[in-house]
XYZ file of C-alpha atoms in Angstrom:
581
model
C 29.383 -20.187 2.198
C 28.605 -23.425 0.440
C 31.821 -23.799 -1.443
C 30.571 -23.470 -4.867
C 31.523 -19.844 -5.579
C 35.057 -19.828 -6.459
C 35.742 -23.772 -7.414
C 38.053 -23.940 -10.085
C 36.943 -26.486 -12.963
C 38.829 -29.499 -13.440
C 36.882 -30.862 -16.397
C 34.986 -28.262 -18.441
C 32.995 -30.603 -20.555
C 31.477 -31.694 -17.584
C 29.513 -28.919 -17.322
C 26.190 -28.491 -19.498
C 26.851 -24.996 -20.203
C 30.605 -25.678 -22.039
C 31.069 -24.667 -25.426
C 32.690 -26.307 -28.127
C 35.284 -24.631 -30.328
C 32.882 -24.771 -33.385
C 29.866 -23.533 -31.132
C 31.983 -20.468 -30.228
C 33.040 -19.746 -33.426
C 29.494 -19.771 -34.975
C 28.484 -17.690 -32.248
C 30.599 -14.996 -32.535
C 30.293 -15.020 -36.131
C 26.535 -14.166 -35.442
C 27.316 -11.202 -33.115
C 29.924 -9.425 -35.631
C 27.134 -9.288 -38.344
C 24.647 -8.093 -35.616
C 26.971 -5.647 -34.573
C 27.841 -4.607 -38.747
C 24.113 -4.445 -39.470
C 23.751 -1.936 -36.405
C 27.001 0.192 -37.329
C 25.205 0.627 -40.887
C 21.789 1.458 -39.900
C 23.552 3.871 -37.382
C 25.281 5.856 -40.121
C 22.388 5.956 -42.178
C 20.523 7.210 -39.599
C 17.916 3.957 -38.974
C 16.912 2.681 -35.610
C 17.769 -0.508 -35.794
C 17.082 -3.210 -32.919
C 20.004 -4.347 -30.487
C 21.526 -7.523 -30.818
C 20.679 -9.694 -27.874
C 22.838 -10.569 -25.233
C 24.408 -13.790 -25.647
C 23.488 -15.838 -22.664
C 26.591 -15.969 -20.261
C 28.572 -19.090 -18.347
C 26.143 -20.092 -16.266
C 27.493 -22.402 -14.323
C 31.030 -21.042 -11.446
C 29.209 -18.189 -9.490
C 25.450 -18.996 -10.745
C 24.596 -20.139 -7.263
C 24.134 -17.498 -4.612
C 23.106 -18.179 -1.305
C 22.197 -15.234 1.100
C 21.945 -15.466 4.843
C 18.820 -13.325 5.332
C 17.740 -11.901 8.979
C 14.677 -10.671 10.406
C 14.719 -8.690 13.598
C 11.982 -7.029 15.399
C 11.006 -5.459 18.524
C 7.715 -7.394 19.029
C 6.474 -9.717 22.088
C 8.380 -12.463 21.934
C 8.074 -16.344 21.937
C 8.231 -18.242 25.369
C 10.918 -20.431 25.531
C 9.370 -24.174 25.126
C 7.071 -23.476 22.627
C 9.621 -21.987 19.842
C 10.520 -25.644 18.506
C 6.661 -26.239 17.634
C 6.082 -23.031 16.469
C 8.805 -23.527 13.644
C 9.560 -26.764 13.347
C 6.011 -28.403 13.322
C 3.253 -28.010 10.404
C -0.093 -27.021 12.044
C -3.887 -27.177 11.469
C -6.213 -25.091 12.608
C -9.617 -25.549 14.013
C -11.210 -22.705 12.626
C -14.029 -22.772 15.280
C -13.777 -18.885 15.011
C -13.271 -16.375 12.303
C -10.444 -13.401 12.340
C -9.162 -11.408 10.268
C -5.216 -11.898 10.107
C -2.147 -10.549 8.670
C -0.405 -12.961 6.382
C -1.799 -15.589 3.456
C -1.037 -19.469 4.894
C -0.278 -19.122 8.319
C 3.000 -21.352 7.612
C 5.553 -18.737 6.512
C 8.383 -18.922 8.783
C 7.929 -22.941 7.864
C 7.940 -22.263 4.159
C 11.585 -20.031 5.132
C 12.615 -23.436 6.903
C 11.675 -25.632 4.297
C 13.024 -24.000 1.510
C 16.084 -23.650 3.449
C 16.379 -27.176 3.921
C 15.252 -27.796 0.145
C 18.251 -25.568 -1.274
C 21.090 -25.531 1.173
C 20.248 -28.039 3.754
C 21.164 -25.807 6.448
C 18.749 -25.327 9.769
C 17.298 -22.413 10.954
C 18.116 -20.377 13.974
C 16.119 -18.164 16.539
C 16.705 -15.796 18.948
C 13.758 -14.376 20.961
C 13.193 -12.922 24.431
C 9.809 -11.937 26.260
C 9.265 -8.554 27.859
C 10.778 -8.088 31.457
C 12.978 -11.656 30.771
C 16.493 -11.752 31.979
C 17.733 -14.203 29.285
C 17.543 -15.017 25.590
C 16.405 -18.036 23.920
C 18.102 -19.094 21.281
C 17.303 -22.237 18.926
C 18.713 -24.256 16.062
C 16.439 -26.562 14.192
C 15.055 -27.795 11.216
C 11.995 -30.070 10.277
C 11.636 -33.406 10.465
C 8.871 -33.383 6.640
C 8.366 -37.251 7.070
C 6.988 -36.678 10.565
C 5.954 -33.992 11.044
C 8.689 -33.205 14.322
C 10.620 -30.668 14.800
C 14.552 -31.467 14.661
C 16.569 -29.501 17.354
C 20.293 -29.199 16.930
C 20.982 -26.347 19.803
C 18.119 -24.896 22.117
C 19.664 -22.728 25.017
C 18.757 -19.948 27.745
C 21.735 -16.877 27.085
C 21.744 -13.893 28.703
C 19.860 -10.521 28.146
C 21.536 -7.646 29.604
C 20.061 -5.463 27.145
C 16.579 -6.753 28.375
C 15.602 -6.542 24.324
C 12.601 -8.275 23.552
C 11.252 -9.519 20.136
C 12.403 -11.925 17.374
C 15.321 -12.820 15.525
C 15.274 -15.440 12.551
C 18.173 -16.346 10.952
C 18.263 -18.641 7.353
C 20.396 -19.366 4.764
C 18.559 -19.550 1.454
C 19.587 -19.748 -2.507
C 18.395 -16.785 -4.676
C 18.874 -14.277 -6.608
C 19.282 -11.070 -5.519
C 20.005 -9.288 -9.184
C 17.052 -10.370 -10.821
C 14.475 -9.701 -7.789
C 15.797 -6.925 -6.008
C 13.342 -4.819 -7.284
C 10.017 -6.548 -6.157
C 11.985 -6.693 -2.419
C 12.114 -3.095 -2.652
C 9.075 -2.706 -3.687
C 7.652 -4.847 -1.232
C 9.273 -2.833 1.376
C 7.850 0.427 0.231
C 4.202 -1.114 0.338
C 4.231 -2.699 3.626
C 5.951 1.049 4.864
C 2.513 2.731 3.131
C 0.255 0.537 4.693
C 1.854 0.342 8.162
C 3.178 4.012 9.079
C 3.265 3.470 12.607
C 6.270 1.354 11.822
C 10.035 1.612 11.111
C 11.226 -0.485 8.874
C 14.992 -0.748 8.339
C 16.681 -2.814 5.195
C 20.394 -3.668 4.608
C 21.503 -5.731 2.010
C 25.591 -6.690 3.177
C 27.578 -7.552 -0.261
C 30.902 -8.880 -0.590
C 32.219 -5.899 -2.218
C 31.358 -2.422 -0.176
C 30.193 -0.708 -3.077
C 27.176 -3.098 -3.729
C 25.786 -2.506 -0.209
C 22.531 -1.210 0.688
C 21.029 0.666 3.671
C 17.013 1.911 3.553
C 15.308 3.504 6.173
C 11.491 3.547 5.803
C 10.644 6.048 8.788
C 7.804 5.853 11.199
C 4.989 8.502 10.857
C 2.512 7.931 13.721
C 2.377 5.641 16.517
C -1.795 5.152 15.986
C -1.985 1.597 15.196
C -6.005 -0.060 14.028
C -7.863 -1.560 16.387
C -6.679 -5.023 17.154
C -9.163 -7.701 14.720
C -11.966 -9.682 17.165
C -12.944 -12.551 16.716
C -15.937 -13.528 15.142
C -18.781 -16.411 15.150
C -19.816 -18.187 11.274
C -22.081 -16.595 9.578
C -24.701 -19.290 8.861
C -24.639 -18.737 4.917
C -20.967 -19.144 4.899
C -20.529 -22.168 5.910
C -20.221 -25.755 4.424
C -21.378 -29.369 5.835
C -17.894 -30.260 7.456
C -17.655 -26.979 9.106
C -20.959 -27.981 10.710
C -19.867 -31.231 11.744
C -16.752 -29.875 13.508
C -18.934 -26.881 15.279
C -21.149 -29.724 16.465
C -18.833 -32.099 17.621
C -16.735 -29.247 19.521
C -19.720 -26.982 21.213
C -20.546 -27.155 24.563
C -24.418 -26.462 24.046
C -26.741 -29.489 24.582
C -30.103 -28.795 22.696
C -30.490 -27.220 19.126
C -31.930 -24.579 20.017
C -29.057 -23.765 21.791
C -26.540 -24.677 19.007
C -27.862 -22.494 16.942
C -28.605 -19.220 19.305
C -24.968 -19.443 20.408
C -22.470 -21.021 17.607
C -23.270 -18.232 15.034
C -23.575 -14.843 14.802
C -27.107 -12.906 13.832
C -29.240 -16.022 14.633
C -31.364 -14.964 17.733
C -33.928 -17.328 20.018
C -37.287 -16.372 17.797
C -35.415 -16.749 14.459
C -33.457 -20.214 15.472
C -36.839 -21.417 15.963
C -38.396 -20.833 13.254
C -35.486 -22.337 11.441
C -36.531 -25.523 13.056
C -39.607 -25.541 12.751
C -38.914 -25.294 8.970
C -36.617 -27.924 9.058
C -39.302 -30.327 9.142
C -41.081 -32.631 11.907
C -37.958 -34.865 12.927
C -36.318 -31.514 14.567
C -37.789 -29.735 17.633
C -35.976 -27.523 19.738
C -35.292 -29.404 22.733
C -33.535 -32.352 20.957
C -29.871 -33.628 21.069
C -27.732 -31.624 18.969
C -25.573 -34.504 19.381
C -28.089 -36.782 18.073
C -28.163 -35.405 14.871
C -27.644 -37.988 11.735
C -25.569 -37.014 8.935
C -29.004 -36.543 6.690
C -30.144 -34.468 9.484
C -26.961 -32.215 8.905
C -27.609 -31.883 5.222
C -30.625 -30.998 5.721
C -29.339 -27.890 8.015
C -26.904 -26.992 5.950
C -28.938 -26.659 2.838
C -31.807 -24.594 4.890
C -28.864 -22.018 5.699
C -27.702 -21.911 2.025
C -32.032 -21.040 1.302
C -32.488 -18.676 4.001
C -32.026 -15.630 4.831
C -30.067 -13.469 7.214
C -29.270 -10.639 8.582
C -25.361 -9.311 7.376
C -22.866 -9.442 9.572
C -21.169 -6.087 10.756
C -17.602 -5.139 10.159
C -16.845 -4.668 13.625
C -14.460 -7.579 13.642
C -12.497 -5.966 10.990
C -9.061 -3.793 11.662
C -8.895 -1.812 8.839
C -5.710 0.520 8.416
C -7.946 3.319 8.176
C -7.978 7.112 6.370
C -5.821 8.329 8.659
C -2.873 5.988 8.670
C -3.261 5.354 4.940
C -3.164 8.893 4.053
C -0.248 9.446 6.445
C 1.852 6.263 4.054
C 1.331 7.941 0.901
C 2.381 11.124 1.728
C 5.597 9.940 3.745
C 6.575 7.450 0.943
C 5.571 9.250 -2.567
C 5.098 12.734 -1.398
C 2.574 13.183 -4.322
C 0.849 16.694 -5.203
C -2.245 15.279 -4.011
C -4.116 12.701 -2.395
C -7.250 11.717 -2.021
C -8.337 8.592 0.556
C -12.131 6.680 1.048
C -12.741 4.208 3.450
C -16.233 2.649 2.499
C -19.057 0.926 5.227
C -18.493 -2.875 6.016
C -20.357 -5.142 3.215
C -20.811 -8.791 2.619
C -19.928 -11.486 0.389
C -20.985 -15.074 1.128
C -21.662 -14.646 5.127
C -18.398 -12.723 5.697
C -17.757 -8.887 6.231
C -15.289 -6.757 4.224
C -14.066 -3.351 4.102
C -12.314 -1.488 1.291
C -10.514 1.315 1.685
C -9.057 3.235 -1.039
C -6.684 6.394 -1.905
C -5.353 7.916 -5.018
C -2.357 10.072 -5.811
C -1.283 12.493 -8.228
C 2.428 13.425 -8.685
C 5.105 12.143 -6.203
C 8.634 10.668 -5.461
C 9.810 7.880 -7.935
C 6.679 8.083 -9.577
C 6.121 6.546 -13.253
C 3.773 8.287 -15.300
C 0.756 6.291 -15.589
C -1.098 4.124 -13.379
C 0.646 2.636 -10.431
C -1.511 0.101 -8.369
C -1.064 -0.477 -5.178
C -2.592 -3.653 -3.797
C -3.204 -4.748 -0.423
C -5.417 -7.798 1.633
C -5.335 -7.827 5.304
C -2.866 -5.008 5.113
C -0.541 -7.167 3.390
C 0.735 -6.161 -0.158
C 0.631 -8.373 -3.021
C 2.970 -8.283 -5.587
C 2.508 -10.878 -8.508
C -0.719 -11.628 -10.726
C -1.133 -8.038 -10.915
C -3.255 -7.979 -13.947
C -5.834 -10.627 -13.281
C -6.277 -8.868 -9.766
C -9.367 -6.610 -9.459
C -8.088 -3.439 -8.393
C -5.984 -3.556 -11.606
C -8.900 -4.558 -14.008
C -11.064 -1.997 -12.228
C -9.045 0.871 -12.175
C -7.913 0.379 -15.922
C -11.215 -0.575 -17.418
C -13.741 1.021 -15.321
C -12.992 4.453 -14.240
C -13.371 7.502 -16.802
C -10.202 9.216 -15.633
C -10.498 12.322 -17.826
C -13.555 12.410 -16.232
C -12.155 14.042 -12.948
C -9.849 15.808 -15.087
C -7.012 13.152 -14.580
C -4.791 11.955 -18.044
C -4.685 8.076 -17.345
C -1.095 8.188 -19.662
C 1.022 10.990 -18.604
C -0.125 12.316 -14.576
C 1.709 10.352 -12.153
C -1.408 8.665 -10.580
C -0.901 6.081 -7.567
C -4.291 3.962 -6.547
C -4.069 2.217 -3.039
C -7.006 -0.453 -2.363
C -6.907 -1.966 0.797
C -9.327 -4.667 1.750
C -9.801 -6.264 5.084
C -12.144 -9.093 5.465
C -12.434 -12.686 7.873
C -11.939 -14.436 4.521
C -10.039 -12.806 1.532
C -11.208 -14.487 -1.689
C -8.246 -15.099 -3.206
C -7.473 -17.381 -6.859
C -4.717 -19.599 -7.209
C -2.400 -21.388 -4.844
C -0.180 -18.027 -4.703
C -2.694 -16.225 -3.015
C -1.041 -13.211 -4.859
C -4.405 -11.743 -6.441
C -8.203 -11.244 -5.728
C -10.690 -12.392 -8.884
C -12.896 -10.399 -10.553
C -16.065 -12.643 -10.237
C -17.056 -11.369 -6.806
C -19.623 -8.532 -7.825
C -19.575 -6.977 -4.381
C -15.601 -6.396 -3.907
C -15.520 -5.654 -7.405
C -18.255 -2.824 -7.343
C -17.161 -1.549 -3.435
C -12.969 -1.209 -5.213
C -15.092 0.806 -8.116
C -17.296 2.795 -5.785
C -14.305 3.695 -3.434
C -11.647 4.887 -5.954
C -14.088 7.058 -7.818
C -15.151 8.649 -4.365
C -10.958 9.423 -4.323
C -11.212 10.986 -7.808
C -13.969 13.098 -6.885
C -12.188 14.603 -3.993
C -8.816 15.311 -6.103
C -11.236 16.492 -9.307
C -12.411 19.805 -6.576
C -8.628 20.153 -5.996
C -7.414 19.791 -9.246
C -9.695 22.172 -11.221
C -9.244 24.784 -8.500
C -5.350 24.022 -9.481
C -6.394 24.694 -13.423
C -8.388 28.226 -12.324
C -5.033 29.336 -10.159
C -3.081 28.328 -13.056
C -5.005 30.314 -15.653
C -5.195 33.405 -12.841
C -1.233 33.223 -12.896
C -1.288 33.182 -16.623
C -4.086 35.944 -16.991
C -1.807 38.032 -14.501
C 1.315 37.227 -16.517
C -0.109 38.537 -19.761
C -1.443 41.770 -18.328
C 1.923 42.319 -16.722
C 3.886 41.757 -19.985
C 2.219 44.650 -21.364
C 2.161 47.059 -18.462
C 5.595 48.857 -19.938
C 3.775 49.423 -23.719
C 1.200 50.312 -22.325
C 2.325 52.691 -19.991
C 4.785 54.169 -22.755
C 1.351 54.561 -24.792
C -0.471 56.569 -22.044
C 2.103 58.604 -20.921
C 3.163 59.994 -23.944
C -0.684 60.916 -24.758
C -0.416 62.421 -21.335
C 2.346 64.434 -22.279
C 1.359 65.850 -25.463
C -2.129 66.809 -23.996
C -0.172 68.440 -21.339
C 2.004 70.630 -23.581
C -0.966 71.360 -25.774
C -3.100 72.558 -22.582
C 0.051 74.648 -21.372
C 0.209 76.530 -24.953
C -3.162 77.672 -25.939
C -6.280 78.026 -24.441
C -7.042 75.629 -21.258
C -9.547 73.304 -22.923
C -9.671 70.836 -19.643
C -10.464 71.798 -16.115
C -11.163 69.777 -12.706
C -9.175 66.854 -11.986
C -8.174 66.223 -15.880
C -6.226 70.252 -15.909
C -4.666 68.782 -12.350
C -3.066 65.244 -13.924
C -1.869 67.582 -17.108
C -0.497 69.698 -14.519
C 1.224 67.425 -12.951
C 2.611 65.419 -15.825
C 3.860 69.000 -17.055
C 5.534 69.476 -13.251
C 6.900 65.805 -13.999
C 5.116 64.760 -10.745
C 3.324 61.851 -12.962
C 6.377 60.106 -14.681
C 6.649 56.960 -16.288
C 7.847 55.062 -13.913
C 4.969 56.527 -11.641
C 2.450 55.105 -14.344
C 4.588 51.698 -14.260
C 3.807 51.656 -10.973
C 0.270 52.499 -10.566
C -0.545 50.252 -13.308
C 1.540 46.842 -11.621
C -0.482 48.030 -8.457
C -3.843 47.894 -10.026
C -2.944 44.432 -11.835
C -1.857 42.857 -8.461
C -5.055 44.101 -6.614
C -6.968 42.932 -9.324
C -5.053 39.776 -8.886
C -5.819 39.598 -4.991
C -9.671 40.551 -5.223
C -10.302 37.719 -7.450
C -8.678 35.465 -5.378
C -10.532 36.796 -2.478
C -13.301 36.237 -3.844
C -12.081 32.314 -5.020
C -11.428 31.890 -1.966
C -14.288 33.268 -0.485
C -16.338 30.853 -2.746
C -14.569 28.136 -1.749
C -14.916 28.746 2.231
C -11.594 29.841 3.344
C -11.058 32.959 5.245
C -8.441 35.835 5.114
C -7.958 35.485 8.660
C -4.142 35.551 9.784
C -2.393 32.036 9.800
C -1.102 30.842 13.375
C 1.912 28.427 13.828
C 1.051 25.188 15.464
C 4.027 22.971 17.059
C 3.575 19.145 16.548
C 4.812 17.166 19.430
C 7.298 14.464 18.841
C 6.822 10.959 18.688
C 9.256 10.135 21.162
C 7.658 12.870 24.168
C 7.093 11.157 27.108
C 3.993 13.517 28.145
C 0.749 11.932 29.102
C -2.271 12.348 26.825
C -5.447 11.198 25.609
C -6.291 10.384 22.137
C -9.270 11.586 20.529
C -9.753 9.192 17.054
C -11.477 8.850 14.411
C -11.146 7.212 11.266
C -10.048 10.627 9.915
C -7.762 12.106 12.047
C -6.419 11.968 15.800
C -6.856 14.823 17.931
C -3.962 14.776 20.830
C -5.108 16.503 24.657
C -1.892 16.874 26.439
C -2.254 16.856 29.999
């Protein structure tokens, strides 16, 4: 699209990656001894290493640009404000606290940016509201120096389809070889985490063959509980948060301030808060007023005291139900175990981690697979500094719960949901280790998972050994019915011939063995009988044990997602029970 994929070279030396004759020669002089050395360890039977790939011309064809689209059936933009939602750099006031979806709150301008960085080409929108009659469509990129949005095309077309949602268009350098993979990937988490959503991925080549189509289904159509916002929590916050909260509240007095700009601080404890703040503050006075020592001095009292934790009612966690749903629709492991743990605090602000583990499953490696995932969003890089990772490799006993850390397929989902996501680095890709309280609640919630899958998985071992005890006894059944019956059949010709030395119910079997009514086979049979009932009283009584009941199975019919049939959802974090009216 650029013009840089099939321009012949005028001037090879030009480019830094040509190779003189002498440079060539040496080189391939290298790779025929390589390739001598491995001919003569093969024939002599020796594993020898592979030569390395000579690094390829780098330059004609290096440079791929992709046009990548992303479509969805959401809400829409209004018409006016799509320029300044993608073409201007915000800042937030963060009066509030909430927990949402995302790292930066600037990615469709990072898309834009980089766009303009490696291919200088704008970005373009299409989006439409619900009920609208038209389409707006925009071309556009950023004006970096100030901060402006630059539009090249912004236009009403129309909607006859009445669609509604988002359409962003860009043109980007990248490489799709080398990262396809963690795309992928990426598209398999966000399809765990979110299963009451359809995701659809095509990747268009220039040759057919290359081209890609993946279809990550929709399971449910419960979604979480929409995040609320939140007032600070007085321990989390620092001096110039303070400043801006007093500058931008409506409240008069102190008292006030503090009853109503944070959360947990009632009327009896606010004032004893200023009473302790010394005698310059009283209740009644200016919050206004208030000098910049006088600010210190409140922040450092609510970096001393104490409080009450917040609750985690703010949060939207995905929940049991939808994560358990993911795992089985994307992995379709053996089993699966899934925790979602109380609300608990770090620093002033609420989290929640929620946690399930697999065993087995669909393009599966053996091992541990980790599964990471903040705000519902997966991360992807810095996986081994995270704490999920460092927990779940150095401080859970697997063989404990009867799991082999090396060679089961074992998948480990932590989710955590919080109004501030400690994350380390500039990526935002990982959560550190340092935080005690995430770090024991990730611990505490995966080894709740492996206690649930230990139950099922040593009830696996017992049906296993039943299957192998029943096995055994039915290897033998033909010697040993051979061995019986032939004892049978010389005591019968014995008690035939001379005197009757058996009577009752022993003279009867003789009898009948004689008759040929008790055969062989008949023996065979009796015998495979009595092993199979055998079999089925044990696991009776297994099952018995373990609360299940020999009552008759009845079908149930799941309705589809797509019914149009009124009902009313019963939920909890567990499962959702569906009244049709």
């Amino acid at each position: 699209m650029i013009g840089l994929v099939d321009r012949e070279r005028v001037d090879e030396e030009l480019y830094d990656d040509y190779e003189t004759a002498k440079a060539r020669e040496k080189r391939l002089v290298k790779e025929a001894r390589a390739q001598e050395i491995l001919a003569k360890n093969a024939s002599l039977g020796k594993k020898g290493r592979e030569p390395a790939v000579s690094k390829g011309m780098k330059g004609r064809g290096e440079a791929s640009f992709y046009r990548v689209t992303c479509k969805d059936n959401g809400r829409g933009m209004p018409h006016d404000d799509i320029p300044n939602m993608f073409g201007r750099v915000l800042s937030g006031t963060k009066y509030g606290l909430k927990q949402t979806r995302g790292k930066f709150g600037l990615g469709a301008k990072m898309a834009l940016i980089w766009s303009k960085m490696s291919t200088g080409l704008p970005i373009e929108i299409s989006s439409s509201m619900k009920g609208q009659n038209y389409t707006s469509f925009c071309r556009l990129d950023i004006d970096i120096n100030r901060n402006i949005p630059h539009i090249h095309v912004q236009e009403k077309r129309d909607n006859k389809d009445l669609w509604h949602g988002a359409e962003i268009q860009v043109v980007i350098e990248g490489n799709w070889t080398t990262y396809r993979s963690k795309i992928l990937h990426y598209m398999r988490q966000m399809a765990v985490i979110t299963p009451y959503a359809q995701f659809l991925f095509k990747f268009v080549s220039d040759t057919p063959d290359k081209n890609i189509a993946i279809r990550f289904s929709r399971r449910t159509d419960v979604m979480p509980p929409v995040p609320q916002e939140t007032k600070h929590h007085p321990s989390a916050v620092d001096l110039l948060l303070i400043k801006r909260l007093i500058a931008e509240t409506a409240k008069q007095s102190l008292l006030q301030f503090l009853q109503h700009e944070f959360v947990n601080l009632g009327k009896s404890y606010a004032e004893r808060l200023i009473g302790e703040m010394g005698p310059e503050f009283f209740p009644k006075m200016s919050v206004k007023s208030l000098t910049s020592q006088q600010i210190v001095r409140i922040h450092q009292l609510f970096r001393q005291a104490k409080f009450d934790d917040p609750s985690g009612d703010c949060l939207s966690p995905a929940g049991e139900y939808n994560l358990r749903l993911g795992i089985i629709k994307e992995l379709h492991p053996d089993m699966v175990a899934t925790y979602s743990g109380s609300a608990q605090v770090f620093e002033g602000h609420p989290f929640i981690v929620e946690a399930g583990v697999s065993i087995g499953g669909k393009d599966v490696k053996q091992g541990l697979n980790i599964f990471r995932f903040a705000n519902r969003i997966p991360l992807l890089f810095e996986q081994g500094a995270d704490v999920v990772t460092r927990t779940a490799l150095k401080r859970i006993n697997w063989s404990s719960y009867k799991i082999n850390q090396t060679q089961d397929k074992i998948g480990v989902f932590v989710s955590i949901v919080s109004t501030k996501i400690p994350f380390k680095g500039t990526g935002k890709e990982y959560i550190g280790d340092d935080i005690s309280e995430i770090a024991s609640a990730v611990k505490s919630a995966i080894q709740q998972c492996c206690i649930q899958l230990k139950s099922k998985i040593v009830k696996k071992i017992q049906a296993r050994e039943q299957q192998e005890r029943k096995r055994n006894l039915s290897r033998y059944i033909p010697d040993a019915t051979n061995a019986v019956y032939n004892v049978l059949k010389e005591m019968a010709h014995v008690h035939a011939s001379k005197k009757k030395r058996h009577d009752g119910e022993n003279a009867e079997i003789l009898s009948k063995v004689s008759a040929r009514v008790i055969t062989n086979e008949t023996l065979r049979d009796k015998l495979a009988q009595h092993v199979e009932q055998v079999d089925h009283e044990m696991a009776m009584e297994y099952a018995t044990q373990s609360g299940a009941s020999a009552e008759s199975k009845e079908e149930i019919y799941i309705q589809s997602l797509d019914a149009t049939d009124n009902f009313t959802d019963f939920k909890s974090p567990l499962f959702v029970f569906r009244l049709v009216h």
